[in-house]
Each structure stands twice: as C-alpha cells, then as structure tokens.
Amino acid sequence: MEKYKDKSVGTDERAEDLLSRMTVEEKIGQMLQVSYNTLSEEDYERYQELGIGSFLHVLGSEADDIRAKAANTRLGIPPIFGIDAIHGHALLNGATVFPSQLAVSCSFNRELIREMGRCTAREVAADGLDWTFSPVLCIARDLRWGRVDETFGEDSYVVGELGGAIIDGYECDNYIIACAKHYIAYGEAAGGRDAYDSPVTERKIREVFLPPFKKAADIGCGSMMTAYGSIDTLPLTANRHILREILKEEIGFDGFIVTDWENVRSLVTNQHVAEDLTEASKKAVEAGNDMSMNTHEFYECMLRLVGDSKIDMDLIDDAVRRILKIKFRLGLFDEKIRPNRDVIGCRGHKNVNYELAKESIVLLKNDNVLPLKGDTKTIAVVGPNTDDIRAQYGDWTFFSHPTPKENVAPLSDFYTVLRGMREVFGGKNILYSKGCDIYGRENYISDAVKAAEKADAVVCVIGDCLAQNGEYRDRADLELSGHQLELVKRLVGTQKPVIAVLVNCKPLCISYLKESCAAVIESFNGGDLGGMAVAEMMAGKFNPSGKLSISFPRHSAQTPCYYNQYTGWHGGGYVDLPKGNVYDFGDGLSYSKFEYSDLKLSKAKAAAGEIINVTVNVKNNGDMDGKETVMMFVNDVVSSHLTPTKQLKGFEKVFIKAGDTKKVTLKLDTNDLALVTSDLKYVVENGDFEIMVGRNTKEYLTAILTIE
Ligand code: BGC
C-alpha cells in the first residue's frame, strides 16, 4: 500500500509521500479554493475533475457529492470544506445561533466560549464540513468600522484569551480546524473604512495586533486568513515580511494561510500593485499565502508561472505540504467519524447557548428598578428591536450569507425579547407596540406612549440592524438612527420607569439613555435565546455578570475611545464634549455588590521571566449568588516609550455565594510586562509597575511590583 494511504504512518510522512507523487497541476489544484455558490455548472465539473483543494460555502449533502467525486481522481485527495460558522454554524438554518463574538466577549467566560466552539465544531462536522473561518482576532479600535460585532472587543489581551479558548473548542475533538483571521490590523483601517489601509507601524503591530495571532499559532490553530487591507500601503496579500517572515518563520505558525475573498484579484483591480493576475498570484504565493480564496484564474496563472520558471517550486511544495498535513490531521483521507446530524440545534447545545446568552448581557445602569418588583403588574414592551430576530441574530446567519434571503423563517425555537417577556411575565401583562423602525420610515410613537401610560414599567428595545453593519457597511454616525431617540424621550416623559434594552451590533452613542432611563441593558446580538435571557434577568431569575469588552463614546467623532490609549499632553478631550466615555471597557453591574480587599503580590520585587501570584479577596455583599470578573491591569510607571496607563494582563471569572468572600489568584507573567521598542525588541524595563486589581478601569486596588 502507498504510504500516504496507510493510517498507521505519521501525518508528516504521509504528507511527504503524497507530495512526492503529485504533478504540478495537482499541487496547484490544492492551493485553490472555490466558492460553490459562484460556480457555473461547467466550472463546477471542471474543478472537480482537477481535484481542487477546497470549496467554501457548501452546505450539507452537497459536500458528500463533491467528496465522492474527489475520491475518484487520480490520487483521491479529499477537498477541505470551509464555512463561516462565526457564532454557531449559523449559515445553516436550524443550527444553533450563539450570541455574536462581541456579545460573548462580555461574558469574559473562557470555559463557556470554549464550549461554544466545541458545539459549533460538532454541528459543522455533522453537516459534512471541516473548517470554520473563525475566530476573528481583529481588535475593534474604530467603532465606525462595520465589523466590530465580529470581534472580541477592543483589548488585545481579551482577544487573545477568548480567541485561544474558542480555537481550542473548535479543534479539541479534531472534527474541524479553526481559522484565525483577519491577519492583521484590519480593525485599525483609517477612518474605520472596511478593507482600507491601516497606517500602523511594525512596532505597534507587534505590541497590539500580533499577540492574539501568536497565541493562536502557539496552540496549533490549523489555519489563518490574510486580511483584505494593507499595512502602511503594502497589501497584506503581498506582504512577505508580515506573512512569511513574521508569522511563519519567526512565530513558527505551521498551519496554512488562506487569502480572504478574491484577495489575489484585488491586488490588480482595487489595490493596483500588480499588472495582471499572474503577477498577483506570484506576489501572493511569494508573500506566504498557501491557498487562494476564489480567484479562479489563480490556477492557470500559477501553471504559467511554473512553466516560465518564474516561481520557486519550493514555495509551492511548502504550501501544499501545509495543506496536506492539515487534511491528514483531520482524518480526511481516512474514514472520518462525524457526529450524527441530530447534534445540529440539539438540546445540549441550546443549554450552552443559554448560559452564554445570560452571561453576555451587560447591565449598565440600574436605579433600583431591576429586578422588577412584584408590584410591576403591567409592562409596556416597545421598540423596533423588540420582536426582530434578524436584528437579534446580527451578521453571519442564513439570513444574510452566503446569499441574502428575505423570506425565510428560522427553524430553531428562538426567543425575541417580546416572546421572552410574554413567557416570563405572562402574556396578559405585556402591552406591545413597535414604536418606530430603525430607519425613520415608520412612526407609531403615540401608540407606544399610550401603552407606556397604561403600564407600571416600560421596556424599550432599540439598537441597530444588519443593514447598518457588516462588510461594506461602516457608519459615520453612531447615534441611534431614525426616530429611536425621540421614542425614548417620549417614553421617559410619561414618568414611568424606562428600561432601555440595546439589541445592536456595536457601541452606539447612548448618553441620553444613561442620563434619563431607569436602567440600561446591553445585549448586543444575543442569538437564539437572547430575548429569553433579557427577560429572565429582568425578573431576577439570575444575577447579571457581563462586563463591557468595548467602550461607548459620547459622540461619533470621539472615536477611537478604547481604554488603553497612549498618554498625551493636553488632556485628550474635546472642547465641545464632556470628558471621557459614556461607558468604559470593564463596566457592568450585577444585582450584588462586590467588594475587593487585601491585594497582595507573592513578591514585591522580581526579575523579568518570573511569575507573580497576585491575590485579592472578593466579597459578594449582595443577597444573590453571583459571578464576578476580576480584572488585573498594569501600568509601567516610567518607560522608555509611551505605554497606556492601564493594560489588562489578567482576568478571572469567579462564582461567589451571597455573603461569601473568595480569595482569587491571578498569575502575572512578568514577561507580559514587556514593551516593544522602536528597534522592535521586546523588553521588560526595570522599575516600578502598578498592579491594579478590581471591578473595572475605575474601581480597583493597587500594589507596586518592582522589576530589577
Ligand atoms: C470575509 C471573511 C469570510 C470570507 C468567506 C470575506 O468576505 O472577509 O471574513 O470568511 O468572506 O465568506
């Protein structure tokens, strides 16, 4: 038997054996990924005969057909099927739709996020697929950007930790591989414009954007995706230094790199750095891309380059070897055992989904109105996002991808806030009015006000919609759109307590809500069960524990507003705005009050490379059991380069019974205190570091650690 067919032989050896048998055509075929949706019947037949390496956007039994055909090609190399299972395998109607990445990041719960990855992997694999284009490890630095909802928020450390957790979840059962994307600095494109140039230096890349990708590489993430944009004018697709030298050679990433959608073509058509597709293909492969997503001509161009001896065959071999190794690792050459299809949308996955939905909600303000008391008999539930599952799902579900669908109903048993409120508080106690739409086309505010006047409390569900978010959909204006603000003002005018619930993709300007509503709840895109979680939280059935992973500006022009900016001279404010954000990274209340005491370091003086145990006592002073995320920030007091006055370097989420005190230990690796110097060295500088441990960026205890 040929070695590559022998299961008892190691992955690397099998890949090497197969590689040695392949023709140039077969090798280049492996480097092409084509979208099933954009193929003509004729192309489809042709690519199957060629034994193309990968298909994307295939669902269900279609994959089985393609796989069977591939088995009949000369070497029978199986394709790898990729899908955007971004918050659940949600392009398949009926699969579990988890809250968005931004929503779940507010849970700060690594274990649950890992479980989300694990459930998603089972559903993807059960559907016959092998690879999710997730997680997004971009850092949301400019809120105007249309893809903020896809991120784990604004902090590099959080992105790395939660990204690591979900990658581990995706890959731990070896059903599928993950794809860390979009490499790199996509979230800092100038003006928040999707897929434009990010004017960042390599120093900043190393300090802010690289750590989550390094973490992904270190834990063995199977693939990474090259971002659309450019870094300081050099497109990432053609950026040899960033892809090949830093990611593959320096960090040692040993999975494969796929371009984003049509990146090779874009080098010619949008970025104008290549004369034609042949030059673009050469640049992309030389830079370090191993697979080209959906620029079909890549195949012929690469053959031409090989025929004309214009590309180094070693680069092709390296790319194909990487792809084959992953295929062997996943067991695609063998009888792959996949979970049964009935895991898709199953009860067990729903339970994980519900736990995450609950922990993702952030209670931002509570003037003693929540949980709703027994004398709240009638509740007006109003607002455009009260009963809109599309808005609640957000991006990357079957509604919008791979092609938009207007008239389709979700097959899963979903809960909008309206349904949740009716079930939790009893249908006859709920008065519903939409109030207005998101765009300002519909206005039923008087109906909503009438409902509010008859009620004891008002729940107003506002936010944004899919048309205002996603690729190509950046927003210059982050105010509540349409008549939403007017709706809230009129409701507040009734003198009834108004509880604002945000169902939205990203931070909006909500100063008025903070000033005038009795309570403010941020739920972002809560997935299938988001509405139930909001309702149960209002009823006091659980203690909210989410905290913001992203800051909220007062004004659209106040972006960027992330908490860990470099220090400056002149105050950093604007003459026509009050200082500071409306809400900051880390904000989030619960029904308990958590009190911190006794912050201690295992050592007050240490050398770089040592691990310090940081301990603190946290007391749950409320009468409800609850979870608290303990945050640890550091400040390099005097440093050779600017450093933020607070940088998160650790967090732990702990459960504390009412009245109990828990001693919480956070590990501080002093190597993580390093800054990146102008000559690109990672240095832990001697001197004092403030170690701040507490609830958020404003409430904490401080101890000093001296590095010497
Ligand atoms: C997006 C990627 C996605 C790919 C495949 C692109 O437009 O930028 O995030 O994975 O499409 O659907």
XYZ file of C-alpha atoms and ligand atoms in Angstrom:
720
model
C 0.000 0.000 0.000
C 1.186 3.528 -0.741
C 2.469 5.156 2.429
C 0.062 8.075 2.299
C -2.875 5.677 2.387
C -1.599 3.944 5.489
C -3.266 5.187 8.666
C -0.510 3.817 10.856
C 2.057 6.150 9.262
C 2.572 9.604 10.844
C 0.891 12.686 9.355
C 4.102 14.363 8.208
C 5.374 11.239 6.495
C 2.053 10.630 4.759
C 2.004 14.205 3.511
C 5.572 13.910 2.241
C 4.825 10.657 0.447
C 1.763 12.082 -1.235
C 3.587 15.263 -2.212
C 6.275 13.212 -3.937
C 3.635 11.584 -6.141
C 1.855 14.761 -7.214
C 2.076 16.525 -10.569
C 2.428 20.294 -10.723
C -1.224 20.546 -11.750
C -2.317 18.523 -8.755
C -0.222 20.617 -6.428
C -1.595 23.885 -7.716
C -5.105 22.466 -7.546
C -4.629 22.035 -3.812
C -3.839 25.726 -3.496
C -7.170 26.832 -4.915
C -10.398 27.269 -3.016
C -13.564 27.955 -4.964
C -16.946 29.137 -3.827
C -19.652 26.675 -4.589
C -22.202 29.452 -4.960
C -20.419 31.357 -7.662
C -19.609 28.382 -9.912
C -21.308 27.740 -13.212
C -22.339 24.117 -13.824
C -19.475 23.789 -16.289
C -16.830 25.195 -13.940
C -18.098 23.026 -11.166
C -17.500 19.849 -13.212
C -14.119 21.088 -14.294
C -12.875 21.971 -10.804
C -13.977 18.635 -9.511
C -12.027 16.855 -12.231
C -8.994 18.948 -11.394
C -9.220 17.869 -7.768
C -9.478 21.318 -6.290
C -8.099 21.654 -2.756
C -11.029 23.342 -1.113
C -14.611 24.523 -1.502
C -16.327 27.153 0.583
C -19.968 27.901 1.262
C -21.084 24.336 0.653
C -23.775 23.038 2.998
C -24.920 19.555 3.868
C -25.171 16.706 1.380
C -23.582 18.767 -1.412
C -20.274 18.171 0.368
C -20.820 14.420 0.240
C -21.267 14.513 -3.549
C -18.140 16.560 -4.072
C -16.175 14.340 -1.709
C -17.271 11.224 -3.557
C -16.135 12.704 -6.884
C -12.770 13.727 -5.426
C -12.236 10.165 -4.272
C -12.263 9.138 -7.930
C -9.493 11.485 -9.050
C -6.015 10.024 -9.692
C -4.755 10.367 -6.123
C -8.155 10.731 -4.474
C -7.164 13.792 -2.417
C -10.197 14.946 -0.437
C -11.172 18.616 -0.567
C -11.415 20.570 2.687
C -14.772 22.324 3.082
C -14.776 25.767 4.708
C -17.737 27.667 6.093
C -18.318 30.860 8.062
C -19.511 29.285 11.290
C -18.945 32.555 13.090
C -21.349 32.372 16.029
C -22.562 28.849 15.577
C -22.979 27.022 12.285
C -25.493 29.727 11.569
C -25.387 29.730 7.773
C -27.404 26.554 8.115
C -30.975 27.299 9.105
C -31.787 25.178 12.148
C -28.288 25.104 13.612
C -27.582 26.731 16.985
C -27.166 30.504 16.681
C -24.983 31.692 19.533
C -24.640 35.357 20.522
C -22.183 37.303 18.357
C -18.481 37.260 19.136
C -18.751 40.765 20.590
C -21.664 39.708 22.802
C -19.940 36.607 24.183
C -16.740 38.524 24.845
C -18.696 40.440 27.501
C -19.141 37.171 29.393
C -15.368 37.024 29.980
C -16.016 33.306 30.397
C -13.285 31.270 28.732
C -14.895 27.916 29.545
C -18.266 28.787 28.040
C -16.661 30.279 24.947
C -14.611 27.129 24.549
C -17.837 25.134 24.802
C -19.429 27.365 22.162
C -16.541 26.439 19.861
C -16.939 22.785 20.668
C -20.685 22.734 19.991
C -20.163 24.645 16.755
C -17.485 22.198 15.621
C -19.848 19.290 16.197
C -22.583 20.935 14.144
C -20.211 21.883 11.324
C -18.723 18.385 11.188
C -22.135 16.740 11.364
C -23.069 18.811 8.326
C -20.160 17.244 6.448
C -17.771 20.221 6.685
C -14.255 20.527 8.039
C -13.242 24.092 8.647
C -14.680 27.251 10.147
C -13.460 30.711 9.157
C -13.440 31.745 12.781
C -12.430 33.282 15.152
C -11.958 36.908 14.237
C -8.886 38.097 16.138
C -9.167 41.651 14.882
C -9.190 44.320 17.562
C -12.050 46.784 17.394
C -10.258 50.104 17.544
C -12.506 52.291 15.407
C -16.198 51.926 16.127
C -17.246 53.220 12.735
C -15.907 50.025 11.202
C -18.739 47.737 10.030
C -17.287 44.547 11.509
C -16.950 45.496 15.173
C -19.620 42.895 16.035
C -17.356 40.118 14.779
C -14.580 40.896 17.256
C -13.960 40.031 20.900
C -13.789 43.761 21.607
C -11.111 46.400 21.934
C -8.442 44.763 24.065
C -5.616 42.677 22.664
C -5.314 40.516 25.781
C -9.031 39.694 25.859
C -8.985 38.915 22.135
C -6.050 36.548 22.658
C -7.567 34.798 25.675
C -11.053 34.339 24.264
C -9.690 33.622 20.792
C -7.491 30.921 22.292
C -10.477 29.468 24.158
C -12.688 29.212 21.098
C -9.912 27.814 18.879
C -9.318 25.153 21.489
C -13.046 24.416 21.498
C -13.234 24.193 17.709
C -10.250 21.914 17.411
C -10.206 19.808 20.581
C -12.230 16.897 19.182
C -10.394 17.040 15.847
C -13.642 17.379 13.916
C -12.708 20.660 12.251
C -9.980 23.279 12.148
C -10.309 26.945 13.050
C -9.114 29.907 11.003
C -7.728 32.884 12.907
C -8.491 35.984 10.869
C -8.014 38.555 9.505
C -4.256 38.774 9.657
C -3.558 41.653 10.564
C -4.552 45.105 11.931
C -7.798 45.092 9.919
C -9.607 46.829 12.800
C -7.462 49.922 12.539
C -8.046 50.865 8.914
C -8.009 54.649 8.559
C -11.407 56.187 9.235
C -12.853 52.809 10.203
C -13.282 52.121 6.482
C -13.628 48.448 5.765
C -10.673 46.884 3.948
C -8.627 50.080 3.588
C -5.084 50.878 4.586
C -4.101 50.575 8.254
C -1.431 53.196 8.845
C 0.320 51.313 11.636
C 3.983 50.684 12.288
C 5.521 47.278 12.776
C 6.200 48.293 16.379
C 2.503 48.758 17.006
C 1.641 45.581 15.146
C 3.929 43.655 17.436
C 2.633 45.345 20.570
C -1.107 45.357 19.886
C -2.202 43.221 16.956
C 0.218 40.318 16.830
C -0.164 38.772 20.327
C -3.590 37.141 19.679
C -2.314 35.613 16.416
C 0.841 34.422 18.134
C -1.298 32.794 20.781
C -3.393 31.119 18.061
C -0.238 29.828 16.363
C 1.185 28.596 19.669
C -1.888 26.496 20.412
C -1.804 24.924 16.961
C -4.619 26.744 15.131
C -4.950 24.971 11.777
C -5.233 27.987 9.513
C -5.140 31.768 9.301
C -6.681 34.179 6.827
C -4.926 37.129 5.220
C -6.819 40.396 5.680
C -8.151 42.425 2.765
C -6.343 45.642 3.562
C -2.805 46.936 3.599
C -0.320 47.921 6.268
C 1.285 51.261 5.696
C 0.420 50.931 1.966
C 1.648 47.379 1.367
C -1.313 44.999 0.805
C -1.252 42.135 3.265
C -1.736 39.664 0.436
C 1.645 40.722 -0.950
C 3.312 41.354 2.394
C 6.140 38.859 2.627
C 7.534 40.337 5.831
C 4.259 40.174 7.761
C 3.120 36.786 6.435
C 6.149 34.690 5.704
C 8.852 36.269 7.841
C 6.892 37.110 10.985
C 4.068 34.570 11.059
C 5.683 31.514 9.521
C 9.396 31.917 10.177
C 9.613 33.914 13.394
C 6.497 32.701 15.203
C 6.619 29.265 13.624
C 2.965 29.015 12.529
C 2.738 25.602 10.907
C -0.839 25.553 9.630
C -1.731 27.088 6.269
C -2.696 30.590 5.227
C -5.739 31.209 3.039
C -6.347 34.598 1.476
C -9.602 36.390 2.110
C -12.227 36.514 -0.654
C -10.656 37.345 -4.037
C -7.582 38.921 -2.418
C -5.429 37.863 -5.375
C -7.732 39.602 -7.834
C -7.885 42.634 -5.610
C -4.122 43.167 -5.974
C -4.937 44.038 -9.598
C -8.417 45.546 -9.500
C -8.547 47.533 -6.251
C -5.086 47.875 -4.850
C -3.287 48.269 -8.207
C 0.003 46.723 -7.121
C 0.047 44.028 -9.810
C -0.184 44.384 -13.567
C -2.260 41.260 -14.041
C -3.425 38.130 -12.225
C -0.226 36.253 -12.984
C 1.861 38.871 -11.231
C -0.719 38.987 -8.427
C -0.572 35.193 -7.973
C 3.216 35.293 -7.846
C 3.192 38.063 -5.245
C 0.590 36.282 -3.130
C 2.431 32.958 -3.042
C 5.836 34.512 -2.519
C 4.413 36.531 0.355
C 3.299 33.335 2.085
C -0.323 32.677 1.111
C -0.854 28.934 0.705
C -4.398 28.919 -0.640
C -6.220 31.446 -2.769
C -9.857 32.012 -1.917
C -11.934 32.232 -5.035
C -9.792 33.875 -7.666
C -10.294 31.022 -10.126
C -7.687 32.221 -12.607
C -5.067 31.635 -9.908
C -4.864 28.043 -11.171
C -3.861 28.914 -14.737
C -1.656 31.783 -13.591
C 0.316 29.525 -11.293
C 0.760 26.922 -14.030
C 2.054 29.668 -16.299
C 4.484 30.866 -13.636
C 5.827 27.333 -13.158
C 6.058 26.793 -16.941
C 8.044 30.012 -17.321
C 10.217 29.177 -14.284
C 9.069 32.369 -12.624
C 8.212 30.873 -9.271
C 10.217 28.771 -6.888
C 8.805 25.219 -6.749
C 9.863 25.002 -3.083
C 7.291 27.638 -2.226
C 4.582 25.602 -3.906
C 5.713 22.445 -2.146
C 5.714 24.227 1.193
C 2.165 25.490 0.649
C 0.834 22.101 -0.473
C 2.624 20.294 2.339
C 0.925 22.568 4.872
C -2.497 21.951 3.351
C -1.994 18.191 3.121
C -0.774 17.951 6.694
C -3.994 19.550 7.905
C -6.051 17.198 5.752
C -4.239 14.228 7.240
C -4.507 15.688 10.752
C -8.272 15.972 10.323
C -8.523 12.394 9.139
C -9.956 13.400 5.765
C -8.033 10.651 3.980
C -9.422 8.008 6.295
C -12.925 7.011 7.337
C -13.745 10.244 9.135
C -16.128 9.751 12.019
C -18.551 12.644 12.124
C -21.154 13.363 14.798
C -24.681 12.353 13.941
C -26.756 15.090 12.281
C -29.076 15.244 15.244
C -26.492 17.271 17.185
C -27.472 20.210 14.978
C -29.511 22.531 17.181
C -29.728 19.854 19.916
C -30.844 20.426 23.496
C -27.313 20.153 24.906
C -26.066 22.901 22.591
C -29.085 25.043 23.442
C -28.167 24.766 27.106
C -24.647 26.039 26.444
C -26.132 28.756 24.265
C -28.449 29.860 27.044
C -25.685 30.004 29.642
C -23.665 32.167 27.275
C -26.611 34.396 26.424
C -27.143 35.012 30.150
C -23.515 35.770 30.886
C -23.128 38.014 27.833
C -25.725 40.571 28.924
C -24.296 43.729 30.463
C -26.327 45.697 32.979
C -25.020 49.227 32.545
C -27.354 51.210 34.777
C -29.843 50.233 37.447
C -31.627 52.871 39.505
C -33.006 50.227 41.779
C -35.658 49.261 39.242
C -34.289 45.808 38.455
C -35.096 43.071 39.153
C -38.678 44.152 38.522
C -40.640 44.047 41.755
C -43.902 42.238 42.436
C -45.923 45.459 42.149
C -44.918 45.760 38.487
C -48.043 44.217 37.075
C -48.274 45.634 33.574
C -45.218 46.151 31.394
C -45.138 48.057 28.121
C -42.634 46.366 25.801
C -41.903 48.660 22.909
C -39.286 49.498 20.309
C -38.131 48.394 16.877
C -35.920 45.511 18.058
C -38.423 44.036 20.492
C -39.511 41.340 18.104
C -36.968 41.325 15.285
C -34.957 38.119 15.151
C -32.836 39.375 12.245
C -31.600 42.265 14.359
C -31.108 39.973 17.325
C -29.061 37.472 15.295
C -26.844 40.107 13.697
C -24.433 39.187 10.945
C -23.335 35.803 9.559
C -26.515 33.770 9.656
C -28.569 32.166 6.894
C -30.496 35.456 6.628
C -27.507 37.192 5.098
C -24.944 34.583 3.941
C -23.755 33.160 1.650
C -26.575 34.946 -0.172
C -29.198 37.247 1.421
C -32.600 35.645 1.994
C -35.659 37.762 2.581
C -38.485 35.342 3.138
C -37.191 32.634 5.341
C -38.194 31.777 8.886
C -35.719 30.396 11.414
C -36.173 26.702 12.056
C -34.846 26.910 15.613
C -37.003 27.793 18.565
C -35.867 31.379 19.048
C -36.783 33.978 21.653
C -37.003 37.671 20.892
C -37.327 39.994 23.886
C -41.081 40.170 23.287
C -41.512 36.407 23.428
C -39.219 36.198 26.448
C -41.186 38.904 28.294
C -44.502 37.252 27.491
C -43.347 33.868 28.744
C -41.638 35.145 31.860
C -44.157 37.801 32.941
C -47.349 36.345 31.401
C -48.753 37.435 28.044
C -51.678 39.357 29.502
C -49.332 41.634 31.452
C -47.406 42.737 28.370
C -48.511 45.642 26.167
C -46.594 45.652 22.894
C -46.018 48.407 20.376
C -43.192 48.629 17.848
C -42.955 52.400 18.364
C -40.891 53.031 15.257
C -38.465 51.287 12.940
C -34.693 51.622 12.824
C -34.564 53.844 9.752
C -37.124 56.567 10.483
C -39.651 55.345 7.931
C -42.241 54.151 10.444
C -43.571 56.133 13.372
C -46.048 54.692 15.871
C -44.623 56.549 18.829
C -48.053 57.688 20.053
C -49.160 54.045 20.327
C -46.040 53.218 22.322
C -46.668 56.175 24.635
C -50.269 55.047 25.170
C -49.011 51.588 26.117
C -46.459 53.139 28.480
C -49.128 55.255 30.169
C -51.138 52.156 30.984
C -48.115 50.270 32.344
C -46.140 50.184 35.600
C -42.805 49.968 33.772
C -41.586 50.324 30.210
C -39.058 48.126 28.440
C -37.800 49.851 25.304
C -35.779 47.687 22.912
C -33.729 49.724 20.483
C -30.430 49.460 18.631
C -29.463 48.904 15.027
C -29.950 46.440 12.216
C -27.946 44.387 9.801
C -28.114 46.971 7.039
C -26.012 49.228 9.275
C -23.309 46.637 9.969
C -21.037 44.177 8.234
C -18.669 44.306 5.299
C -19.030 47.454 3.200
C -21.269 48.895 5.937
C -19.256 51.295 8.034
C -21.131 54.042 9.841
C -20.053 57.668 10.139
C -22.851 58.335 12.606
C -23.186 56.198 15.709
C -26.258 57.946 17.101
C -29.483 55.952 17.477
C -30.946 56.098 13.982
C -34.445 57.047 12.823
C -36.945 58.068 15.484
C -35.461 55.907 18.235
C -34.204 58.722 20.432
C -37.493 60.552 20.111
C -39.258 57.334 21.125
C -37.160 57.016 24.291
C -37.628 60.691 25.166
C -41.411 60.456 24.827
C -41.426 57.317 26.988
C -39.291 58.984 29.652
C -41.807 61.868 29.501
C -44.541 59.532 30.797
C -42.663 59.468 34.158
C -42.805 55.671 34.122
C -39.510 53.870 34.781
C -37.994 53.177 31.373
C -35.628 50.242 30.988
C -33.635 50.591 27.773
C -32.510 47.325 26.202
C -29.989 47.521 23.388
C -30.115 44.886 20.667
C -27.331 46.038 18.403
C -24.134 45.053 16.673
C -21.775 47.579 18.235
C -21.496 50.518 20.641
C -23.744 53.453 19.843
C -23.927 56.934 21.397
C -26.252 56.458 24.342
C -25.620 59.430 26.682
C -29.331 60.179 26.860
C -30.150 56.635 27.960
C -27.570 56.831 30.721
C -28.901 60.176 31.931
C -32.622 59.523 31.716
C -33.559 55.857 31.748
C -34.064 53.972 34.993
C -31.966 51.078 33.692
C -29.817 50.343 30.652
C -29.098 46.820 29.438
C -26.684 45.984 26.615
C -27.336 42.623 24.986
C -25.719 43.114 21.559
C -26.722 40.260 19.211
C -27.929 37.634 21.660
C -28.565 34.734 19.252
C -31.480 32.285 19.508
C -32.100 32.784 23.202
C -31.019 36.383 23.789
C -34.596 37.588 24.349
C -35.282 34.973 26.996
C -32.077 35.844 28.820
C -33.019 39.543 28.912
C -36.471 38.744 30.282
C -35.237 36.329 32.941
C -32.611 38.804 34.020
C -35.271 41.476 34.492
C -37.304 39.020 36.535
C -34.286 38.404 38.786
C -34.012 34.742 37.799
C -30.249 35.133 37.571
C -27.665 37.659 38.577
C -26.171 39.565 35.610
C -22.412 39.259 35.300
C -21.406 40.629 31.872
C -18.908 43.462 31.550
C -18.140 45.558 28.503
C -15.255 44.380 26.341
C -15.540 47.644 24.422
C -16.063 51.317 25.303
C -19.009 53.538 24.349
C -18.300 57.062 23.077
C -20.357 60.178 23.752
C -20.194 61.223 20.148
C -19.336 59.551 16.849
C -16.379 61.868 16.424
C -14.945 60.752 19.755
C -13.687 57.506 18.228
C -11.271 55.924 18.877
C -12.304 55.671 22.501
C -10.692 52.425 23.653
C -9.419 52.483 27.227
C -5.750 51.659 26.712
C -4.647 54.595 24.595
C -1.197 56.039 24.867
C -0.803 59.013 27.171
C -0.624 62.532 25.778
C -0.095 66.069 26.964
C -3.212 68.069 26.641
C -5.979 66.118 28.259
C -7.221 64.147 25.303
C -10.705 65.675 25.390
C -12.716 67.943 23.087
C -13.821 71.497 23.975
C -17.364 70.726 22.891
C -17.794 67.425 24.746
C -17.666 66.418 28.395
C -14.579 64.365 29.157
C -14.491 60.597 28.973
C -16.710 57.929 27.523
C -20.321 57.193 28.309
C -19.329 53.688 29.325
C -15.871 52.209 29.550
C -14.298 48.852 28.942
C -14.974 46.766 32.068
C -18.221 48.486 33.079
C -21.088 46.228 34.068
C -23.226 45.860 37.167
C -24.786 42.923 38.885
C -27.529 42.580 41.477
C -24.790 42.058 44.071
C -22.106 44.473 45.169
C -18.634 43.003 45.048
C -16.087 44.374 47.488
C -12.339 43.960 46.975
C -9.746 43.829 49.769
C -6.279 42.525 50.668
C -4.495 42.823 47.355
C -1.171 41.003 47.691
C 1.721 40.116 45.409
C 3.730 36.958 46.104
C 6.818 39.147 45.620
C 7.261 42.909 45.587
C 10.497 42.693 43.581
C 11.151 40.341 40.704
C 13.208 39.803 37.592
C 11.810 39.533 34.078
C 10.623 35.996 33.432
C 9.273 35.325 36.918
C 5.649 34.504 37.620
C 3.959 36.529 40.353
C 0.864 35.340 42.179
C -1.496 38.260 42.612
C -4.206 37.568 45.193
C -7.229 39.559 46.255
C -10.281 38.880 48.382
C -13.626 39.475 46.751
C -16.792 39.600 48.835
C -20.295 39.228 47.432
C -22.096 41.798 49.524
C -25.485 41.171 47.978
C -28.220 38.708 48.794
C -27.989 36.846 45.500
C -25.264 34.402 44.449
C -23.329 35.809 41.533
C -20.316 35.778 39.262
C -17.689 38.468 39.148
C -14.926 39.042 36.609
C -11.831 40.165 38.479
C -9.641 42.305 36.234
C -5.918 42.939 36.568
C -4.430 45.991 34.863
C -0.805 47.089 34.856
C 0.900 50.424 34.407
C 4.565 50.705 33.518
C 5.143 53.826 35.614
C 8.199 55.161 33.788
C 9.037 53.592 30.437
C 11.317 54.440 27.550
C 8.341 54.605 25.151
C 4.760 55.650 25.753
C 2.697 52.966 27.441
C -1.011 53.090 28.339
C -1.752 53.903 31.978
C -3.819 50.729 32.147
C -3.363 47.498 30.246
C -5.293 44.363 31.047
C -2.937 41.477 31.815
C -5.241 39.024 33.527
C -8.856 38.261 34.389
C -10.714 35.513 36.199
C -14.433 34.993 36.428
C -15.456 33.543 39.774
C -18.698 32.396 41.326
C -19.310 33.754 44.837
C -22.261 32.842 47.007
C -24.214 35.672 48.612
C -22.337 36.923 51.676
C -19.222 34.834 50.931
C -15.672 36.010 50.318
C -13.406 34.291 47.826
C -9.647 34.596 47.548
C -8.865 34.982 43.859
C -5.404 34.351 42.431
C -4.237 35.767 39.129
C -0.908 34.773 37.639
C 1.185 37.608 36.322
C 3.925 36.534 33.951
C 6.431 39.352 34.159
C 7.376 38.709 30.520
C 3.951 40.143 29.721
C 5.156 43.492 31.079
C 7.369 43.893 28.013
C 7.037 46.841 25.694
C 8.185 46.861 22.099
C 10.959 49.331 21.412
C 11.425 51.386 18.253
C 14.035 48.883 17.109
C 11.467 46.104 17.529
C 12.849 44.450 20.639
C 10.596 43.044 23.370
C 11.946 44.496 26.615
C 10.769 44.318 30.222
C 12.238 47.528 31.573
C 13.439 47.855 35.131
C 11.420 49.997 37.503
C 8.007 50.138 39.139
C 4.801 48.712 37.741
C 1.431 49.495 39.271
C -0.667 46.336 39.515
C -4.338 47.297 39.689
C -6.916 44.645 40.516
C -10.603 45.327 40.668
C -14.004 45.510 39.011
C -13.100 47.681 36.051
C -10.855 50.551 34.923
C -12.138 52.814 37.721
C -12.690 50.658 40.809
C -9.553 48.784 41.854
C -6.835 48.298 44.466
C -3.189 48.983 43.652
C 0.104 47.339 44.588
C 3.606 48.064 43.287
C 5.839 45.493 41.644
C 9.450 46.454 41.064
C 11.323 44.824 38.221
C 15.060 44.813 38.847
C -14.832 37.856 4.780
C -14.281 36.701 5.572
C -15.042 35.434 5.255
C -14.969 35.183 3.764
C -15.678 33.913 3.331
C -14.996 37.522 3.316
O -15.760 38.469 2.674
O -13.994 38.980 4.938
O -14.329 37.008 6.941
O -14.543 34.367 5.977
O -15.593 36.271 3.104
O -17.038 34.011 3.424
